[in-house]
Short mmCIF file of C-alpha atoms in Angstrom, two decimals:
data_model
loop_
_atom_site.label_atom_id
_atom_site.label_comp_id
_atom_site.label_asym_id
_atom_site.label_seq_id
_atom_site.Cartn_x
_atom_site.Cartn_y
_atom_site.Cartn_z
CA LYS A 10 12.49 3.15 -33.56
CA LYS A 11 13.67 5.45 -30.24
CA LEU A 12 10.49 7.81 -30.43
CA GLU A 13 8.13 5.74 -31.20
CA ASP A 14 9.47 3.31 -28.38
CA LEU A 15 8.94 6.60 -26.22
CA ARG A 16 5.73 6.79 -27.01
CA MET A 17 4.98 3.39 -25.99
CA ARG A 18 6.39 4.04 -22.54
CA VAL A 19 4.46 7.09 -21.27
CA ARG A 20 0.84 6.11 -21.48
CA LYS A 21 0.12 6.45 -18.22
CA LYS A 22 -2.50 8.12 -16.34
CA CYS A 23 -1.64 11.73 -15.14
CA PHE A 24 -2.55 12.58 -11.03
CA HIS A 25 -2.38 15.27 -8.90
CA LYS A 26 -0.27 16.05 -6.10
CA ARG A 27 -2.98 16.72 -3.79
CA SER A 28 -2.40 15.97 -0.03
CA THR A 29 -4.28 13.00 1.67
CA ALA A 30 -4.85 15.33 4.07
CA ARG A 31 -3.82 18.76 6.41
CA ILE A 32 -3.23 17.90 9.58
CA PRO A 33 -1.37 19.83 12.95
CA PHE A 34 1.66 18.30 14.10
CA ILE A 35 1.68 18.88 17.95
CA ILE A 36 4.59 19.04 20.05
CA GLY A 37 4.42 19.50 23.80
CA PRO A 38 2.59 18.11 26.88
CA PRO A 39 -1.14 16.24 25.92
CA SER A 40 -3.03 17.94 28.97
CA GLU A 41 -1.80 21.70 27.89
CA ASP A 42 -2.94 23.87 24.92
CA THR A 43 -1.27 27.11 25.95
CA ASP A 44 2.40 25.35 25.86
CA ARG A 45 1.60 23.04 22.33
CA THR A 46 3.77 24.10 19.22
CA HIS A 47 1.54 23.26 15.99
CA ILE A 48 3.72 22.45 12.95
CA ALA A 49 0.80 22.42 9.51
CA ILE A 50 2.14 19.78 7.22
CA ARG A 51 0.65 18.12 4.60
CA LEU A 52 0.55 14.48 4.16
CA TYR A 53 1.09 12.77 0.75
CA ASN A 54 1.29 9.00 -0.34
CA LEU A 55 4.70 8.57 -2.27
CA VAL A 56 3.73 4.67 -3.45
CA GLN A 57 -0.07 3.88 -3.86
CA GLU A 58 -1.05 1.55 -6.11
CA ALA A 59 -2.76 2.27 -9.18
CA LYS A 60 -6.04 1.63 -10.71
CA LYS A 61 -7.90 1.45 -13.89
CA GLY A 62 -10.67 3.84 -13.57
CA GLY A 63 -14.54 2.74 -12.96
CA HIS A 64 -17.08 2.39 -15.51
CA VAL A 65 -20.08 5.64 -16.07
CA LEU A 66 -23.69 5.09 -16.14
CA LEU A 67 -24.20 7.27 -18.60
CA ASP A 68 -28.87 7.59 -20.25
CA PRO A 69 -28.34 6.25 -24.33
CA ARG A 70 -31.01 9.12 -25.16
CA ALA A 71 -28.73 12.18 -23.51
CA ASN A 72 -25.90 10.44 -23.36
CA GLN A 73 -25.58 12.38 -20.15
CA ARG A 74 -24.08 10.69 -17.03
CA VAL A 75 -26.75 8.92 -14.75
CA LYS A 76 -27.44 9.69 -11.30
CA ILE A 77 -27.44 7.44 -8.68
CA VAL A 78 -29.38 8.07 -5.83
CA LYS A 79 -29.43 5.15 -1.95
CA ARG A 80 -32.38 5.40 -0.04
CA TRP A 81 -32.97 3.25 3.38
CA ILE A 82 -36.59 2.89 3.20
CA CYS A 83 -38.08 0.64 6.37
CA GLY A 84 -40.35 -2.15 5.03
CA GLU A 85 -41.99 -2.21 8.36
CA SER A 86 -43.19 1.57 8.77
CA ALA A 87 -43.24 4.70 7.42
CA ILE A 88 -40.04 6.43 8.79
CA LEU A 89 -37.61 9.37 7.91
CA PRO A 90 -34.33 8.52 7.06
CA GLN A 91 -32.89 10.99 10.19
CA GLN A 92 -35.86 8.61 11.69
CA MET A 93 -33.24 5.61 11.97
CA ASN A 94 -31.46 4.42 14.12
CA PHE A 95 -28.21 1.81 15.01
CA PHE A 96 -28.03 -1.07 17.46
CA TYR A 97 -24.25 -3.56 18.24
CA PRO A 98 -25.86 -6.55 19.07
CA TYR A 99 -24.61 -7.38 22.61
CA GLY A 100 -25.68 -10.48 25.77
CA GLY A 101 -28.29 -11.49 22.77
CA GLU A 102 -30.20 -8.08 23.07
CA LYS A 103 -29.92 -4.89 20.27
CA VAL A 104 -28.27 -1.64 21.72
CA ILE A 105 -30.08 1.18 20.29
CA PHE A 106 -27.15 4.45 19.24
CA THR A 107 -28.44 7.12 17.83
CA LYS A 108 -26.37 8.35 15.18
CA ASP A 109 -23.73 10.95 16.84
CA GLU A 110 -24.21 8.57 19.67
CA VAL A 111 -22.06 6.78 16.82
CA LEU A 112 -19.85 8.97 15.90
CA ALA A 113 -19.36 9.68 18.94
CA LEU A 114 -18.14 6.18 19.57
CA LYS A 115 -15.83 6.35 16.53
CA THR A 116 -14.23 9.71 17.50
CA ILE A 117 -11.37 8.11 19.81
CA ASP A 118 -9.11 11.75 19.69
CA SER A 119 -8.11 14.57 18.18
CA GLN A 120 -6.59 15.11 14.23
CA GLY A 121 -3.17 15.86 14.33
CA LEU A 122 -0.10 13.94 14.58
CA ARG A 123 1.16 14.51 18.00
CA LEU A 124 4.86 12.82 18.84
CA MET A 125 5.20 10.98 21.84
CA GLY A 126 9.42 11.10 21.68
CA PHE A 127 12.39 10.48 19.79
CA LYS A 128 14.56 6.51 19.69
CA SER A 129 17.29 5.14 17.21
CA ILE A 130 17.27 4.91 13.55
CA ASP A 131 18.87 1.19 14.39
CA SER A 132 15.65 0.04 16.43
CA LEU A 133 13.22 0.03 12.98
CA LYS A 134 13.68 -3.19 11.03
CA SER A 135 12.16 -3.60 8.41
CA TYR A 136 9.25 -6.20 9.31
CA HIS A 137 7.77 -3.44 11.66
CA SER A 138 6.41 -1.70 8.81
CA TYR A 139 1.85 -1.84 8.82
CA LYS A 140 0.99 -0.67 5.57
CA SER A 141 2.71 1.60 2.68
CA SER A 142 4.38 4.50 3.88
CA SER A 143 3.58 8.07 3.83
CA PHE A 144 5.65 11.19 3.60
CA ILE A 145 5.09 15.10 5.58
CA TYR A 146 6.12 18.24 4.41
CA PRO A 147 4.95 21.42 5.95
CA ASP A 148 2.75 23.35 5.11
CA GLU A 149 3.59 27.16 5.51
CA ARG A 150 0.40 28.79 4.29
CA ALA A 151 -1.44 27.75 6.84
CA VAL A 152 0.61 28.24 10.00
CA LYS A 153 3.38 30.42 9.40
CA GLY A 154 6.92 29.17 10.57
CA SER A 155 5.85 25.74 10.58
CA THR A 156 8.56 25.41 7.83
CA ALA A 157 11.84 26.50 9.88
CA ALA A 158 10.33 24.24 12.94
CA PHE A 159 9.83 21.36 10.35
CA ALA A 160 13.44 21.71 9.47
CA ALA A 161 15.35 22.60 12.12
CA LEU A 162 14.02 19.27 14.20
CA TRP A 163 14.18 17.43 10.25
CA GLU A 164 17.83 18.58 10.59
CA LYS A 165 18.45 17.31 13.94
CA MET A 166 17.29 13.94 13.98
CA LEU A 167 19.42 13.33 10.38
CA GLU A 168 22.66 14.29 12.55
CA LYS A 169 21.89 12.51 14.98
CA LYS A 170 20.33 9.69 13.46
CA LYS A 171 16.86 9.77 14.73
CA MET A 172 13.73 9.24 14.26
CA ALA A 173 10.47 9.92 16.11
CA ILE A 174 7.63 7.51 17.35
CA ALA A 175 4.15 9.72 17.34
CA ARG A 176 0.52 8.69 17.52
CA LEU A 177 -1.36 9.63 14.14
CA THR A 178 -5.02 10.40 13.49
CA PRO A 179 -5.22 11.07 10.54
CA ARG A 180 -9.66 11.82 10.33
CA ALA A 181 -11.73 12.61 13.05
CA ASN A 182 -13.63 9.49 13.15
CA SER A 183 -10.49 7.51 12.32
CA ALA A 184 -8.85 5.50 14.39
CA PRO A 185 -5.04 7.03 16.13
CA ARG A 186 -1.93 4.21 14.92
CA PHE A 187 2.11 4.73 16.34
CA VAL A 188 4.24 5.79 13.41
CA ALA A 189 7.52 6.21 13.55
CA LEU A 190 8.84 9.54 11.85
CA LEU A 191 12.55 9.04 9.34
CA ALA A 192 13.45 11.87 7.88
CA GLN A 193 14.84 11.85 4.17
CA ASN A 194 17.23 14.29 2.67
CA GLU A 195 17.24 15.57 -0.20
CA VAL A 196 19.06 14.49 -3.45
CA LEU A 197 20.08 16.32 -6.34
CA SER A 198 21.15 15.39 -9.92
CA LYS A 199 23.76 16.86 -11.80
CA ASP A 200 22.50 20.13 -13.33
CA GLY A 201 20.15 21.00 -9.93
CA SER A 202 17.42 19.23 -10.69
CA GLN A 203 15.40 17.68 -7.17
CA LEU A 204 14.86 14.07 -7.64
CA VAL A 205 14.12 12.92 -3.87
CA PRO A 206 12.71 15.48 -1.68
CA PRO A 207 13.23 16.23 1.98
CA GLY A 208 10.30 15.14 4.45
CA MET A 209 9.66 12.13 7.11
CA HIS A 210 8.26 9.48 5.64
CA VAL A 211 5.31 8.03 7.93
CA ILE A 212 6.08 4.42 9.07
CA TYR A 213 2.81 3.00 10.67
CA LEU A 214 4.02 0.81 13.35
CA PRO A 215 2.18 -2.61 14.64
CA TYR A 216 0.28 -2.77 17.41
CA ALA A 217 0.46 -6.08 19.54
CA ASP A 218 -2.48 -7.32 18.74
CA ASP A 219 -0.75 -7.09 14.86
CA ILE A 220 2.14 -8.45 15.06
CA ARG A 221 1.74 -12.95 14.57
CA SER A 222 3.60 -15.44 16.32
CA LEU A 223 3.87 -18.62 14.01
CA GLN A 224 6.49 -21.68 15.21
CA PHE A 225 7.57 -22.75 12.44
CA PRO A 226 10.15 -26.49 12.52
CA ASN A 227 14.00 -26.59 12.63
CA ILE A 228 15.59 -26.02 9.30
CA ARG A 229 18.37 -28.81 8.14
CA LYS A 230 21.59 -26.93 7.36
CA ALA A 231 23.13 -26.63 4.26
CA SER A 232 26.23 -28.95 3.74
CA ASP A 233 29.11 -25.96 2.70
CA GLU A 234 28.89 -27.42 -0.90
CA GLN A 235 25.71 -26.23 -0.80
CA ILE A 236 26.20 -23.22 0.28
CA ASN A 237 29.64 -22.59 -2.18
CA LYS A 238 27.04 -23.52 -5.04
CA ALA A 239 24.01 -20.79 -3.82
CA LYS A 240 26.54 -18.53 -3.51
CA GLU A 241 27.55 -18.86 -7.20
CA VAL A 242 24.47 -18.73 -8.32
CA VAL A 243 23.72 -15.55 -6.96
CA LYS A 244 26.79 -13.67 -7.69
CA ARG A 245 25.80 -14.95 -11.28
CA ARG A 246 21.94 -14.19 -10.97
CA ARG A 247 22.68 -10.07 -9.93
CA ILE A 248 20.86 -7.50 -12.09
CA ARG A 249 20.30 -3.94 -11.91
CA PHE A 250 16.70 -3.62 -11.26
CA ASP A 251 14.84 -0.23 -10.16
CA SER A 252 10.42 -0.27 -10.56
CA LEU A 253 10.54 3.01 -12.17
CA ASN A 254 11.64 1.24 -15.47
CA PHE A 255 8.95 -1.16 -15.25
CA GLU A 256 4.93 -0.51 -16.13
CA ASN A 257 1.98 -2.45 -15.24
CA PRO A 258 1.19 -4.59 -18.55
CA ALA A 259 -2.34 -5.24 -17.18
CA LEU A 260 -2.94 -1.36 -17.16
CA GLN A 261 -0.80 -0.27 -20.61
CA ARG A 262 -3.36 -3.59 -21.95
CA HIS A 263 -5.93 -1.13 -20.49
CA TYR A 264 -4.67 2.74 -22.03
CA GLY A 265 -4.35 0.49 -25.49
CA VAL A 266 -8.11 -0.67 -25.60
CA LEU A 267 -8.84 2.99 -24.02
CA GLN A 268 -6.91 4.99 -27.28
CA ALA A 269 -8.53 2.83 -29.81
CA LEU A 270 -11.55 3.46 -28.74
CA ALA A 271 -10.93 6.91 -28.96
CA LEU A 272 -9.64 7.19 -31.95
CA GLU A 273 -11.80 4.55 -33.36
CA ARG A 274 -9.22 2.16 -34.69
CA ASP A 275 -9.48 -1.67 -35.37
CA GLU A 276 -6.65 -2.61 -33.63
CA VAL A 277 -5.41 -2.20 -30.76
CA GLU A 278 -1.36 -1.66 -30.10
CA GLU A 279 0.26 -3.86 -27.62
CA ALA A 280 1.90 -2.65 -24.77
CA PRO A 281 5.46 -5.11 -24.68
CA ASP A 282 5.70 -6.81 -21.05
CA TYR A 283 8.74 -5.65 -19.96
CA VAL A 284 7.37 -8.10 -16.43
CA MET A 285 8.47 -11.37 -18.47
CA PRO A 286 11.87 -12.81 -17.23
CA ASP A 287 14.77 -12.54 -19.07
CA THR A 288 14.97 -16.06 -20.41
CA ALA A 289 18.09 -15.53 -23.10
CA ALA A 290 19.57 -14.40 -20.02
CA MET A 291 19.42 -17.21 -17.59
CA ALA A 292 20.06 -19.76 -20.49
CA HIS A 293 23.88 -18.73 -20.38
CA HIS A 294 23.77 -19.86 -16.36
CA LYS A 295 22.38 -22.51 -17.09
CA ASP A 296 24.34 -25.11 -15.97
CA ILE A 297 25.27 -23.60 -12.49
CA ILE A 298 21.61 -24.29 -11.87
CA GLN A 299 21.59 -27.63 -12.65
CA GLU A 300 24.60 -27.77 -10.39
CA TYR A 301 22.76 -26.08 -7.61
CA ARG A 302 20.04 -28.32 -8.46
CA ALA A 303 22.09 -31.75 -8.47
CA ALA A 304 23.60 -30.65 -5.16
CA VAL A 305 20.32 -29.60 -2.91
CA PHE A 306 17.81 -31.85 -4.64
CA SER A 307 18.14 -35.89 -4.47
CA PRO A 308 18.20 -37.31 -7.77
CA ASP A 309 14.28 -38.64 -7.90
CA TYR A 310 13.32 -35.05 -7.89
CA ASP A 311 10.20 -33.94 -10.40
CA PRO A 312 9.42 -30.29 -10.36
CA ASN A 313 5.77 -31.00 -11.16
CA ALA A 314 5.44 -33.43 -8.32
CA ALA A 315 6.29 -30.29 -6.21
CA ILE A 316 3.99 -27.91 -8.55
CA ALA A 317 1.11 -30.82 -7.90
CA LEU A 318 2.41 -31.76 -4.27
CA THR A 319 1.30 -27.46 -3.53
CA ALA A 320 -1.88 -27.48 -4.84
CA ALA A 321 -3.37 -30.63 -3.42
CA TYR A 322 -3.15 -28.49 -0.15
CA LYS A 323 -4.74 -25.99 -0.70
CA ARG A 324 -7.82 -25.07 1.50
CA PRO A 325 -11.26 -26.50 -0.34
CA ARG A 326 -14.30 -24.62 -1.50
CA SER A 327 -17.05 -23.37 0.71
CA SER A 328 -19.22 -25.21 -1.52
CA ASP A 329 -17.79 -28.49 -0.98
CA THR A 330 -17.63 -27.53 2.98
CA SER A 331 -21.28 -26.28 2.31
CA GLU A 332 -22.93 -29.91 1.17
CA GLU A 333 -21.30 -31.82 3.85
CA SER A 334 -22.69 -29.06 6.70
CA GLY A 335 -26.24 -28.76 4.66
CA GLU A 336 -25.51 -24.85 4.96
CA GLY A 337 -25.41 -22.04 2.40
CA SER A 338 -21.73 -20.79 1.81
CA LYS A 339 -22.59 -17.12 1.51
CA ARG A 340 -25.17 -15.65 4.02
CA ARG A 341 -28.23 -13.47 3.45
CA ARG A 342 -27.99 -10.12 3.53
CA THR A 343 -30.77 -8.43 5.33
#
């Protein structure tokens, strides 16, 4: 039974351990190229959403992969693709740009990670994260001495409890972003194997344009009885949670179907859904939940009515609004 459980849990896609970018870590004055210190680093994604693989079109006669070719054709005159230009509407007119000019507009800064300065780790808040963080590690093959220079900086950041503020441009035609470099210490297991790698997390920071200011009404303060009931709920409902112990049930179902088709099986093995709540364990704490609900809500509280009220406030469909305005809900692409 344990072998069967292990076989069901290891059904997942294997990914290549490759970096997303190889960039220089620039330390020094931005205007003096000779005084700069370049550290070669690699950019990795430690956490990335696992998605289903896309389907592949095959020729039914030869069972070969179909090659898709896309070409741009002018409907008014026969011109070559290299003769086409681009335009941006501005002031009611079409401003014409060539392909090289469009690439020059997109190129703001050279590729690399430029150090700006250091701040205390306490100044980094949880809501400062713009998106999923990345991870950097020195690349000794590109520049000799990168590991020693990176290790010295990493060790001092851990010792002083500081984080680095840098400007990241992962590609030549991408927009630069401010990032916070957070040093991470190495963690080893009892047998000496590495559990957590040493390096620096790249926390993407938002710009002032990305931060939204929301205004909410004042919340009515809870009474001491309600707070005590809430404390009891938190104390009783503590769980041991780790994302490494839970697989995506949709992906497990997808892999099971692919396995059944590849092995020409009639039935698909059902993968257990570990994301479902443990109703049996929750039943033991039903009494404290009832006490908490009685202390917080009124006696005539109906949870089904609250769900129906939330659904009533949903935004109307675009088709409903298009009938009133007399226009289609989608724009035509040309």
